[in-house]
Amino acid sequence: MTAEPLSAEPLPADRTRTDPSPAGPAPAKRLTAVPPVEPASPGSPPSEPPATEPTAAEPVVTEPAPAARPRAGLAEAVVARRNQLTRAAQWFAGTEGDPYGLLLRAGADDPARHEERVRERGPLYRSAPLDTWVTAHRAVAEQVLTDPAFDGTGPDGTPVGLDGLPLRSELLSLDRATAARLAPLTAFGGPLLWAREENCVAQRAATYARRLLEGCGDHFDLAEDFARRLPGPVLAEQFSLPDAAHEEFARVLPDCRHALDGLVCPQPYATARATRTAEATVAALLARHLSEAAGAGGAGEDTARAAAVLAVSAAETTAVLIVDTVRRLRARTGAWERLTADPALAAEAVRETLRTAPPVRLETRTTRTETTLAGTELPAGARVAVLMAAAGRDPGAPAGAAPLGLAPDLHFALSAPLITSIAGAALRTLAETLPHLREAGEPVIRPRSPVLLAPARFPVAKRESTPCAS
């Protein structure tokens, strides 16, 4: 794998960089003494130009003393630097040949190769540079995802173990107890969703899908113009948002697309800040309008939070599931044609994608107490990563095992039924209305997307090209 060039990630404007030259990685079990620059993934936003030495005609600008800096700016600089250092640690772990580090680097190569390297190392592999236990085995994965000893973040939102991700999603940083309390609020026909069954959601999603496709030209981007634009209006209708809020919600929700990847892979500082702003906008909009709809008593903090968690966890996951299912069907001889001949096969096609190539390829948990996993004693605070895609295709899994694509706990306990319902309806609508859909360009995967392997673009055409008449 070729080396990724090093570039400095922009820091807050009130801090002038005066850092020394990069140093090599520390030999300790966790890479913390790393260069204060962040590797730039291909396709990342350009970094700020490096500072140059002042000429004789230019005044020398010195960095203000710490006491003179605005306190908020200094705090942001610390956060930005932690973000850089965590990304650099992941990069250098990959440089040392660590397969988990290579997965988190999220380069252009096929992640399945690194996932299989983890499987070859046994049911539980320790990534020493990143101090994380990693598994690609289904039985071990199921224990991590269901055993109360493994959890997400603490009740106060603070990670149980030091994870070095200061800009991770606040909405998706919840523990199992909180998710279990919120999940009943997102049930069909419950306080949030007016649809009483999955089929009703699928019918409404199909209606919005047809409207979106009618507005697309002969050539369009399946990811940006369709898949990412579909969940917003469907969810806004399910939340019974008024027209004005409906439009704003559908417009802002796709801007939360980096939230899931940011749970394990530091995003560029500007991207992480924009994602956090979008999340706050979505949460505030839902809290305001759900409270208004509930009357004087308000909707309640849990109801508003459940709606926001559902929306942010479902939107990009649904979009990735739609695109990945289309891509897989188009790549297999005759598979797309079989679907267009019988669009009722759409739900099964989505389930197959969830089983073999799920939209969420990676989940992490932290041990609450000392526990045993795959014969290994883990202390409290140990980090464990589950390679969901690899566990789903584990050759040792029982025949006919249910898909492992969406974890049964944390945020997907709230949103999984909506994700599969909307994705199935979208795929069926594509098969019914665009039977001659074809690729019209090279798909591009978004940089720094080890969790979702999300498409940055997927150009398609509505019909097969026809030769010019002679």
mmCIF file with all atom_site columns, N, CA, C and O in Angstrom, residues 124-172:
data_model
loop_
_atom_site.group_PDB
_atom_site.id
_atom_site.type_symbol
_atom_site.label_atom_id
_atom_site.label_alt_id
_atom_site.label_comp_id
_atom_site.label_asym_id
_atom_site.label_entity_id
_atom_site.label_seq_id
_atom_site.pdbx_PDB_ins_code
_atom_site.Cartn_x
_atom_site.Cartn_y
_atom_site.Cartn_z
_atom_site.occupancy
_atom_site.B_iso_or_equiv
_atom_site.pdbx_formal_charge
_atom_site.auth_seq_id
_atom_site.auth_comp_id
_atom_site.auth_asym_id
_atom_site.auth_atom_id
_atom_site.pdbx_PDB_model_num
ATOM 1   N N  . LEU A 1 124 ? -9.875  -13.917 18.490 1.00 0.00 ? 124 LEU A N  1
ATOM 2   C CA . LEU A 1 124 ? -9.709  -12.602 19.107 1.00 0.00 ? 124 LEU A CA 1
ATOM 3   C C  . LEU A 1 124 ? -8.269  -12.163 18.912 1.00 0.00 ? 124 LEU A C  1
ATOM 4   O O  . LEU A 1 124 ? -7.341  -12.808 19.405 1.00 0.00 ? 124 LEU A O  1
ATOM 5   N N  . TYR A 1 125 ? -8.106  -11.082 18.168 1.00 0.00 ? 125 TYR A N  1
ATOM 6   C CA . TYR A 1 125 ? -6.771  -10.572 17.833 1.00 0.00 ? 125 TYR A CA 1
ATOM 7   C C  . TYR A 1 125 ? -6.555  -9.235  18.523 1.00 0.00 ? 125 TYR A C  1
ATOM 8   O O  . TYR A 1 125 ? -7.460  -8.386  18.532 1.00 0.00 ? 125 TYR A O  1
ATOM 9   N N  . ARG A 1 126 ? -5.377  -9.045  19.100 1.00 0.00 ? 126 ARG A N  1
ATOM 10  C CA . ARG A 1 126 ? -5.092  -7.772  19.758 1.00 0.00 ? 126 ARG A CA 1
ATOM 11  C C  . ARG A 1 126 ? -4.271  -6.886  18.844 1.00 0.00 ? 126 ARG A C  1
ATOM 12  O O  . ARG A 1 126 ? -3.158  -7.227  18.447 1.00 0.00 ? 126 ARG A O  1
ATOM 13  N N  . SER A 1 127 ? -4.845  -5.724  18.509 1.00 0.00 ? 127 SER A N  1
ATOM 14  C CA . SER A 1 127 ? -4.112  -4.689  17.796 1.00 0.00 ? 127 SER A CA 1
ATOM 15  C C  . SER A 1 127 ? -3.296  -3.927  18.834 1.00 0.00 ? 127 SER A C  1
ATOM 16  O O  . SER A 1 127 ? -3.802  -3.025  19.502 1.00 0.00 ? 127 SER A O  1
ATOM 17  N N  . ALA A 1 128 ? -2.027  -4.315  19.000 1.00 0.00 ? 128 ALA A N  1
ATOM 18  C CA . ALA A 1 128 ? -1.192  -3.706  20.035 1.00 0.00 ? 128 ALA A CA 1
ATOM 19  C C  . ALA A 1 128 ? -0.990  -2.206  19.833 1.00 0.00 ? 128 ALA A C  1
ATOM 20  O O  . ALA A 1 128 ? -1.093  -1.438  20.789 1.00 0.00 ? 128 ALA A O  1
ATOM 21  N N  . PRO A 1 129 ? -0.727  -1.728  18.609 1.00 0.00 ? 129 PRO A N  1
ATOM 22  C CA . PRO A 1 129 ? -0.513  -0.287  18.455 1.00 0.00 ? 129 PRO A CA 1
ATOM 23  C C  . PRO A 1 129 ? -1.717  0.553   18.855 1.00 0.00 ? 129 PRO A C  1
ATOM 24  O O  . PRO A 1 129 ? -1.562  1.685   19.325 1.00 0.00 ? 129 PRO A O  1
ATOM 25  N N  . LEU A 1 130 ? -2.933  0.016   18.661 1.00 0.00 ? 130 LEU A N  1
ATOM 26  C CA . LEU A 1 130 ? -4.144  0.774   18.962 1.00 0.00 ? 130 LEU A CA 1
ATOM 27  C C  . LEU A 1 130 ? -4.834  0.262   20.223 1.00 0.00 ? 130 LEU A C  1
ATOM 28  O O  . LEU A 1 130 ? -5.938  0.722   20.547 1.00 0.00 ? 130 LEU A O  1
ATOM 29  N N  . ASP A 1 131 ? -4.212  -0.702  20.924 1.00 0.00 ? 131 ASP A N  1
ATOM 30  C CA . ASP A 1 131 ? -4.732  -1.206  22.190 1.00 0.00 ? 131 ASP A CA 1
ATOM 31  C C  . ASP A 1 131 ? -6.205  -1.587  22.079 1.00 0.00 ? 131 ASP A C  1
ATOM 32  O O  . ASP A 1 131 ? -7.043  -1.175  22.870 1.00 0.00 ? 131 ASP A O  1
ATOM 33  N N  . THR A 1 132 ? -6.515  -2.376  21.048 1.00 0.00 ? 132 THR A N  1
ATOM 34  C CA . THR A 1 132 ? -7.893  -2.782  20.784 1.00 0.00 ? 132 THR A CA 1
ATOM 35  C C  . THR A 1 132 ? -7.926  -4.265  20.449 1.00 0.00 ? 132 THR A C  1
ATOM 36  O O  . THR A 1 132 ? -7.081  -4.761  19.700 1.00 0.00 ? 132 THR A O  1
ATOM 37  N N  . TRP A 1 133 ? -8.898  -4.974  21.017 1.00 0.00 ? 133 TRP A N  1
ATOM 38  C CA . TRP A 1 133 ? -9.128  -6.368  20.677 1.00 0.00 ? 133 TRP A CA 1
ATOM 39  C C  . TRP A 1 133 ? -10.103 -6.418  19.502 1.00 0.00 ? 133 TRP A C  1
ATOM 40  O O  . TRP A 1 133 ? -11.118 -5.733  19.505 1.00 0.00 ? 133 TRP A O  1
ATOM 41  N N  . VAL A 1 134 ? -9.800  -7.260  18.501 1.00 0.00 ? 134 VAL A N  1
ATOM 42  C CA . VAL A 1 134 ? -10.563 -7.268  17.253 1.00 0.00 ? 134 VAL A CA 1
ATOM 43  C C  . VAL A 1 134 ? -10.985 -8.689  16.932 1.00 0.00 ? 134 VAL A C  1
ATOM 44  O O  . VAL A 1 134 ? -10.201 -9.634  17.090 1.00 0.00 ? 134 VAL A O  1
ATOM 45  N N  . THR A 1 135 ? -12.233 -8.843  16.462 1.00 0.00 ? 135 THR A N  1
ATOM 46  C CA . THR A 1 135 ? -12.716 -10.173 16.079 1.00 0.00 ? 135 THR A CA 1
ATOM 47  C C  . THR A 1 135 ? -13.427 -10.128 14.736 1.00 0.00 ? 135 THR A C  1
ATOM 48  O O  . THR A 1 135 ? -14.102 -9.161  14.401 1.00 0.00 ? 135 THR A O  1
ATOM 49  N N  . ALA A 1 136 ? -13.240 -11.215 13.973 1.00 0.00 ? 136 ALA A N  1
ATOM 50  C CA . ALA A 1 136 ? -13.960 -11.410 12.718 1.00 0.00 ? 136 ALA A CA 1
ATOM 51  C C  . ALA A 1 136 ? -14.801 -12.686 12.786 1.00 0.00 ? 136 ALA A C  1
ATOM 52  O O  . ALA A 1 136 ? -15.326 -13.128 11.766 1.00 0.00 ? 136 ALA A O  1
ATOM 53  N N  . HIS A 1 137 ? -14.925 -13.271 13.990 1.00 0.00 ? 137 HIS A N  1
ATOM 54  C CA . HIS A 1 137 ? -15.659 -14.525 14.173 1.00 0.00 ? 137 HIS A CA 1
ATOM 55  C C  . HIS A 1 137 ? -17.079 -14.233 14.650 1.00 0.00 ? 137 HIS A C  1
ATOM 56  O O  . HIS A 1 137 ? -17.277 -13.454 15.581 1.00 0.00 ? 137 HIS A O  1
ATOM 57  N N  . ARG A 1 138 ? -18.030 -14.885 14.057 1.00 0.00 ? 138 ARG A N  1
ATOM 58  C CA . ARG A 1 138 ? -19.436 -14.585 14.338 1.00 0.00 ? 138 ARG A CA 1
ATOM 59  C C  . ARG A 1 138 ? -19.819 -14.869 15.782 1.00 0.00 ? 138 ARG A C  1
ATOM 60  O O  . ARG A 1 138 ? -20.494 -14.050 16.424 1.00 0.00 ? 138 ARG A O  1
ATOM 61  N N  . ALA A 1 139 ? -19.417 -16.010 16.327 1.00 0.00 ? 139 ALA A N  1
ATOM 62  C CA . ALA A 1 139 ? -19.804 -16.348 17.700 1.00 0.00 ? 139 ALA A CA 1
ATOM 63  C C  . ALA A 1 139 ? -19.268 -15.312 18.684 1.00 0.00 ? 139 ALA A C  1
ATOM 64  O O  . ALA A 1 139 ? -19.963 -14.907 19.624 1.00 0.00 ? 139 ALA A O  1
ATOM 65  N N  . VAL A 1 140 ? -18.034 -14.880 18.489 1.00 0.00 ? 140 VAL A N  1
ATOM 66  C CA . VAL A 1 140 ? -17.453 -13.867 19.368 1.00 0.00 ? 140 VAL A CA 1
ATOM 67  C C  . VAL A 1 140 ? -18.174 -12.537 19.174 1.00 0.00 ? 140 VAL A C  1
ATOM 68  O O  . VAL A 1 140 ? -18.467 -11.821 20.139 1.00 0.00 ? 140 VAL A O  1
ATOM 69  N N  . ALA A 1 141 ? -18.483 -12.207 17.927 1.00 0.00 ? 141 ALA A N  1
ATOM 70  C CA . ALA A 1 141 ? -19.197 -10.963 17.638 1.00 0.00 ? 141 ALA A CA 1
ATOM 71  C C  . ALA A 1 141 ? -20.550 -10.933 18.327 1.00 0.00 ? 141 ALA A C  1
ATOM 72  O O  . ALA A 1 141 ? -20.949 -9.917  18.920 1.00 0.00 ? 141 ALA A O  1
ATOM 73  N N  . GLU A 1 142 ? -21.271 -12.044 18.280 1.00 0.00 ? 142 GLU A N  1
ATOM 74  C CA . GLU A 1 142 ? -22.589 -12.096 18.912 1.00 0.00 ? 142 GLU A CA 1
ATOM 75  C C  . GLU A 1 142 ? -22.488 -11.905 20.419 1.00 0.00 ? 142 GLU A C  1
ATOM 76  O O  . GLU A 1 142 ? -23.348 -11.249 21.028 1.00 0.00 ? 142 GLU A O  1
ATOM 77  N N  . GLN A 1 143 ? -21.440 -12.447 21.033 1.00 0.00 ? 143 GLN A N  1
ATOM 78  C CA . GLN A 1 143 ? -21.275 -12.253 22.477 1.00 0.00 ? 143 GLN A CA 1
ATOM 79  C C  . GLN A 1 143 ? -21.034 -10.781 22.793 1.00 0.00 ? 143 GLN A C  1
ATOM 80  O O  . GLN A 1 143 ? -21.626 -10.229 23.731 1.00 0.00 ? 143 GLN A O  1
ATOM 81  N N  . VAL A 1 144 ? -20.175 -10.130 22.007 1.00 0.00 ? 144 VAL A N  1
ATOM 82  C CA . VAL A 1 144 ? -19.875 -8.724  22.259 1.00 0.00 ? 144 VAL A CA 1
ATOM 83  C C  . VAL A 1 144 ? -21.125 -7.864  22.113 1.00 0.00 ? 144 VAL A C  1
ATOM 84  O O  . VAL A 1 144 ? -21.351 -6.911  22.873 1.00 0.00 ? 144 VAL A O  1
ATOM 85  N N  . LEU A 1 145 ? -21.970 -8.186  21.140 1.00 0.00 ? 145 LEU A N  1
ATOM 86  C CA . LEU A 1 145 ? -23.137 -7.361  20.850 1.00 0.00 ? 145 LEU A CA 1
ATOM 87  C C  . LEU A 1 145 ? -24.323 -7.637  21.771 1.00 0.00 ? 145 LEU A C  1
ATOM 88  O O  . LEU A 1 145 ? -25.298 -6.886  21.750 1.00 0.00 ? 145 LEU A O  1
ATOM 89  N N  . THR A 1 146 ? -24.246 -8.697  22.567 1.00 0.00 ? 146 THR A N  1
ATOM 90  C CA . THR A 1 146 ? -25.386 -9.036  23.423 1.00 0.00 ? 146 THR A CA 1
ATOM 91  C C  . THR A 1 146 ? -25.047 -9.129  24.907 1.00 0.00 ? 146 THR A C  1
ATOM 92  O O  . THR A 1 146 ? -25.938 -9.007  25.751 1.00 0.00 ? 146 THR A O  1
ATOM 93  N N  . ASP A 1 147 ? -23.798 -9.345  25.247 1.00 0.00 ? 147 ASP A N  1
ATOM 94  C CA . ASP A 1 147 ? -23.394 -9.503  26.647 1.00 0.00 ? 147 ASP A CA 1
ATOM 95  C C  . ASP A 1 147 ? -23.388 -8.139  27.340 1.00 0.00 ? 147 ASP A C  1
ATOM 96  O O  . ASP A 1 147 ? -22.750 -7.197  26.856 1.00 0.00 ? 147 ASP A O  1
ATOM 97  N N  . PRO A 1 148 ? -24.063 -8.009  28.489 1.00 0.00 ? 148 PRO A N  1
ATOM 98  C CA . PRO A 1 148 ? -24.076 -6.723  29.210 1.00 0.00 ? 148 PRO A CA 1
ATOM 99  C C  . PRO A 1 148 ? -22.698 -6.243  29.636 1.00 0.00 ? 148 PRO A C  1
ATOM 100 O O  . PRO A 1 148 ? -22.536 -5.063  29.962 1.00 0.00 ? 148 PRO A O  1
ATOM 101 N N  . ALA A 1 149 ? -21.714 -7.129  29.638 1.00 0.00 ? 149 ALA A N  1
ATOM 102 C CA . ALA A 1 149 ? -20.363 -6.703  30.017 1.00 0.00 ? 149 ALA A CA 1
ATOM 103 C C  . ALA A 1 149 ? -19.764 -5.749  29.000 1.00 0.00 ? 149 ALA A C  1
ATOM 104 O O  . ALA A 1 149 ? -18.829 -5.011  29.306 1.00 0.00 ? 149 ALA A O  1
ATOM 105 N N  . PHE A 1 150 ? -20.307 -5.755  27.781 1.00 0.00 ? 150 PHE A N  1
ATOM 106 C CA . PHE A 1 150 ? -19.804 -4.880  26.719 1.00 0.00 ? 150 PHE A CA 1
ATOM 107 C C  . PHE A 1 150 ? -20.830 -3.779  26.476 1.00 0.00 ? 150 PHE A C  1
ATOM 108 O O  . PHE A 1 150 ? -22.024 -4.030  26.364 1.00 0.00 ? 150 PHE A O  1
ATOM 109 N N  . ASP A 1 151 ? -20.350 -2.564  26.377 1.00 0.00 ? 151 ASP A N  1
ATOM 110 C CA . ASP A 1 151 ? -21.280 -1.434  26.271 1.00 0.00 ? 151 ASP A CA 1
ATOM 111 C C  . ASP A 1 151 ? -20.683 -0.348  25.394 1.00 0.00 ? 151 ASP A C  1
ATOM 112 O O  . ASP A 1 151 ? -19.527 -0.427  24.958 1.00 0.00 ? 151 ASP A O  1
ATOM 113 N N  . GLY A 1 152 ? -21.480 0.689   25.178 1.00 0.00 ? 152 GLY A N  1
ATOM 114 C CA . GLY A 1 152 ? -21.006 1.844   24.449 1.00 0.00 ? 152 GLY A CA 1
ATOM 115 C C  . GLY A 1 152 ? -20.351 2.817   25.396 1.00 0.00 ? 152 GLY A C  1
ATOM 116 O O  . GLY A 1 152 ? -19.501 2.460   26.206 1.00 0.00 ? 152 GLY A O  1
ATOM 117 N N  . THR A 1 153 ? -20.772 4.069   25.355 1.00 0.00 ? 153 THR A N  1
ATOM 118 C CA . THR A 1 153 ? -20.195 5.070   26.230 1.00 0.00 ? 153 THR A CA 1
ATOM 119 C C  . THR A 1 153 ? -20.901 5.061   27.579 1.00 0.00 ? 153 THR A C  1
ATOM 120 O O  . THR A 1 153 ? -21.928 4.429   27.757 1.00 0.00 ? 153 THR A O  1
ATOM 121 N N  . GLY A 1 154 ? -20.331 5.789   28.525 1.00 0.00 ? 154 GLY A N  1
ATOM 122 C CA . GLY A 1 154 ? -20.901 5.832   29.863 1.00 0.00 ? 154 GLY A CA 1
ATOM 123 C C  . GLY A 1 154 ? -22.189 6.620   29.920 1.00 0.00 ? 154 GLY A C  1
ATOM 124 O O  . GLY A 1 154 ? -22.545 7.333   28.986 1.00 0.00 ? 154 GLY A O  1
ATOM 125 N N  . PRO A 1 155 ? -22.926 6.525   31.023 1.00 0.00 ? 155 PRO A N  1
ATOM 126 C CA . PRO A 1 155 ? -24.210 7.222   31.171 1.00 0.00 ? 155 PRO A CA 1
ATOM 127 C C  . PRO A 1 155 ? -24.098 8.732   31.028 1.00 0.00 ? 155 PRO A C  1
ATOM 128 O O  . PRO A 1 155 ? -25.037 9.385   30.606 1.00 0.00 ? 155 PRO A O  1
ATOM 129 N N  . ASP A 1 156 ? -22.920 9.294   31.345 1.00 0.00 ? 156 ASP A N  1
ATOM 130 C CA . ASP A 1 156 ? -22.767 10.735  31.239 1.00 0.00 ? 156 ASP A CA 1
ATOM 131 C C  . ASP A 1 156 ? -22.211 11.151  29.890 1.00 0.00 ? 156 ASP A C  1
ATOM 132 O O  . ASP A 1 156 ? -21.887 12.312  29.669 1.00 0.00 ? 156 ASP A O  1
ATOM 133 N N  . GLY A 1 157 ? -22.100 10.214  28.952 1.00 0.00 ? 157 GLY A N  1
ATOM 134 C CA . GLY A 1 157 ? -21.592 10.530  27.633 1.00 0.00 ? 157 GLY A CA 1
ATOM 135 C C  . GLY A 1 157 ? -20.092 10.467  27.519 1.00 0.00 ? 157 GLY A C  1
ATOM 136 O O  . GLY A 1 157 ? -19.540 10.686  26.441 1.00 0.00 ? 157 GLY A O  1
ATOM 137 N N  . THR A 1 158 ? -19.402 10.161  28.597 1.00 0.00 ? 158 THR A N  1
ATOM 138 C CA . THR A 1 158 ? -17.944 10.069  28.566 1.00 0.00 ? 158 THR A CA 1
ATOM 139 C C  . THR A 1 158 ? -17.536 8.634   28.265 1.00 0.00 ? 158 THR A C  1
ATOM 140 O O  . THR A 1 158 ? -18.027 7.716   28.911 1.00 0.00 ? 158 THR A O  1
ATOM 141 N N  . PRO A 1 159 ? -16.667 8.401   27.293 1.00 0.00 ? 159 PRO A N  1
ATOM 142 C CA . PRO A 1 159 ? -16.247 7.028   27.007 1.00 0.00 ? 159 PRO A CA 1
ATOM 143 C C  . PRO A 1 159 ? -15.651 6.363   28.245 1.00 0.00 ? 159 PRO A C  1
ATOM 144 O O  . PRO A 1 159 ? -14.943 7.002   29.014 1.00 0.00 ? 159 PRO A O  1
ATOM 145 N N  . VAL A 1 160 ? -15.966 5.083   28.412 1.00 0.00 ? 160 VAL A N  1
ATOM 146 C CA . VAL A 1 160 ? -15.421 4.338   29.548 1.00 0.00 ? 160 VAL A CA 1
ATOM 147 C C  . VAL A 1 160 ? -13.905 4.265   29.438 1.00 0.00 ? 160 VAL A C  1
ATOM 148 O O  . VAL A 1 160 ? -13.184 4.430   30.410 1.00 0.00 ? 160 VAL A O  1
ATOM 149 N N  . GLY A 1 161 ? -13.376 4.006   28.236 1.00 0.00 ? 161 GLY A N  1
ATOM 150 C CA . GLY A 1 161 ? -11.940 4.003   27.991 1.00 0.00 ? 161 GLY A CA 1
ATOM 151 C C  . GLY A 1 161 ? -11.552 5.244   27.221 1.00 0.00 ? 161 GLY A C  1
ATOM 152 O O  . GLY A 1 161 ? -12.361 5.814   26.507 1.00 0.00 ? 161 GLY A O  1
ATOM 153 N N  . LEU A 1 162 ? -10.326 5.674   27.364 1.00 0.00 ? 162 LEU A N  1
ATOM 154 C CA . LEU A 1 162 ? -9.856  6.846   26.641 1.00 0.00 ? 162 LEU A CA 1
ATOM 155 C C  . LEU A 1 162 ? -9.755  6.494   25.164 1.00 0.00 ? 162 LEU A C  1
ATOM 156 O O  . LEU A 1 162 ? -8.940  5.692   24.756 1.00 0.00 ? 162 LEU A O  1
ATOM 157 N N  . ASP A 1 163 ? -10.605 7.102   24.335 1.00 0.00 ? 163 ASP A N  1
ATOM 158 C CA . ASP A 1 163 ? -10.612 6.723   22.930 1.00 0.00 ? 163 ASP A CA 1
ATOM 159 C C  . ASP A 1 163 ? -10.006 7.780   22.022 1.00 0.00 ? 163 ASP A C  1
ATOM 160 O O  . ASP A 1 163 ? -9.816  7.552   20.839 1.00 0.00 ? 163 ASP A O  1
ATOM 161 N N  . GLY A 1 164 ? -9.693  8.948   22.534 1.00 0.00 ? 164 GLY A N  1
ATOM 162 C CA . GLY A 1 164 ? -9.027  9.959   21.731 1.00 0.00 ? 164 GLY A CA 1
ATOM 163 C C  . GLY A 1 164 ? -9.860  10.506  20.599 1.00 0.00 ? 164 GLY A C  1
ATOM 164 O O  . GLY A 1 164 ? -9.319  11.012  19.615 1.00 0.00 ? 164 GLY A O  1
ATOM 165 N N  . LEU A 1 165 ? -11.162 10.410  20.682 1.00 0.00 ? 165 LEU A N  1
ATOM 166 C CA . LEU A 1 165 ? -12.038 10.917  19.622 1.00 0.00 ? 165 LEU A CA 1
ATOM 167 C C  . LEU A 1 165 ? -12.890 12.056  20.180 1.00 0.00 ? 165 LEU A C  1
ATOM 168 O O  . LEU A 1 165 ? -14.067 11.870  20.499 1.00 0.00 ? 165 LEU A O  1
ATOM 169 N N  . PRO A 1 166 ? -12.335 13.241  20.282 1.00 0.00 ? 166 PRO A N  1
ATOM 170 C CA . PRO A 1 166 ? -13.055 14.345  20.928 1.00 0.00 ? 166 PRO A CA 1
ATOM 171 C C  . PRO A 1 166 ? -14.210 14.890  20.112 1.00 0.00 ? 166 PRO A C  1
ATOM 172 O O  . PRO A 1 166 ? -15.066 15.586  20.639 1.00 0.00 ? 166 PRO A O  1
ATOM 173 N N  . LEU A 1 167 ? -14.254 14.577  18.812 1.00 0.00 ? 167 LEU A N  1
ATOM 174 C CA . LEU A 1 167 ? -15.310 15.121  17.956 1.00 0.00 ? 167 LEU A CA 1
ATOM 175 C C  . LEU A 1 167 ? -16.304 14.053  17.525 1.00 0.00 ? 167 LEU A C  1
ATOM 176 O O  . LEU A 1 167 ? -16.992 14.208  16.517 1.00 0.00 ? 167 LEU A O  1
ATOM 177 N N  . ARG A 1 168 ? -16.407 12.985  18.286 1.00 0.00 ? 168 ARG A N  1
ATOM 178 C CA . ARG A 1 168 ? -17.347 11.931  17.920 1.00 0.00 ? 168 ARG A CA 1
ATOM 179 C C  . ARG A 1 168 ? -18.780 12.414  18.132 1.00 0.00 ? 168 ARG A C  1
ATOM 180 O O  . ARG A 1 168 ? -19.053 13.331  18.900 1.00 0.00 ? 168 ARG A O  1
ATOM 181 N N  . SER A 1 169 ? -19.703 11.768  17.432 1.00 0.00 ? 169 SER A N  1
ATOM 182 C CA . SER A 1 169 ? -21.108 12.156  17.497 1.00 0.00 ? 169 SER A CA 1
ATOM 183 C C  . SER A 1 169 ? -21.639 12.065  18.923 1.00 0.00 ? 169 SER A C  1
ATOM 184 O O  . SER A 1 169 ? -21.505 11.040  19.589 1.00 0.00 ? 169 SER A O  1
ATOM 185 N N  . GLU A 1 170 ? -22.244 13.142  19.386 1.00 0.00 ? 170 GLU A N  1
ATOM 186 C CA . GLU A 1 170 ? -22.851 13.120  20.717 1.00 0.00 ? 170 GLU A CA 1
ATOM 187 C C  . GLU A 1 170 ? -24.158 12.335  20.706 1.00 0.00 ? 170 GLU A C  1
ATOM 188 O O  . GLU A 1 170 ? -24.482 11.634  21.655 1.00 0.00 ? 170 GLU A O  1
ATOM 189 N N  . LEU A 1 171 ? -24.918 12.431  19.633 1.00 0.00 ? 171 LEU A N  1
ATOM 190 C CA . LEU A 1 171 ? -26.191 11.713  19.556 1.00 0.00 ? 171 LEU A CA 1
ATOM 191 C C  . LEU A 1 171 ? -25.982 10.204  19.562 1.00 0.00 ? 171 LEU A C  1
ATOM 192 O O  . LEU A 1 171 ? -26.771 9.455   20.154 1.00 0.00 ? 171 LEU A O  1
ATOM 193 N N  . LEU A 1 172 ? -24.929 9.739   18.892 1.00 0.00 ? 172 LEU A N  1
ATOM 194 C CA . LEU A 1 172 ? -24.710 8.304   18.775 1.00 0.00 ? 172 LEU A CA 1
ATOM 195 C C  . LEU A 1 172 ? -23.807 7.754   19.868 1.00 0.00 ? 172 LEU A C  1
ATOM 196 O O  . LEU A 1 172 ? -23.483 6.573   19.868 1.00 0.00 ? 172 LEU A O  1
#
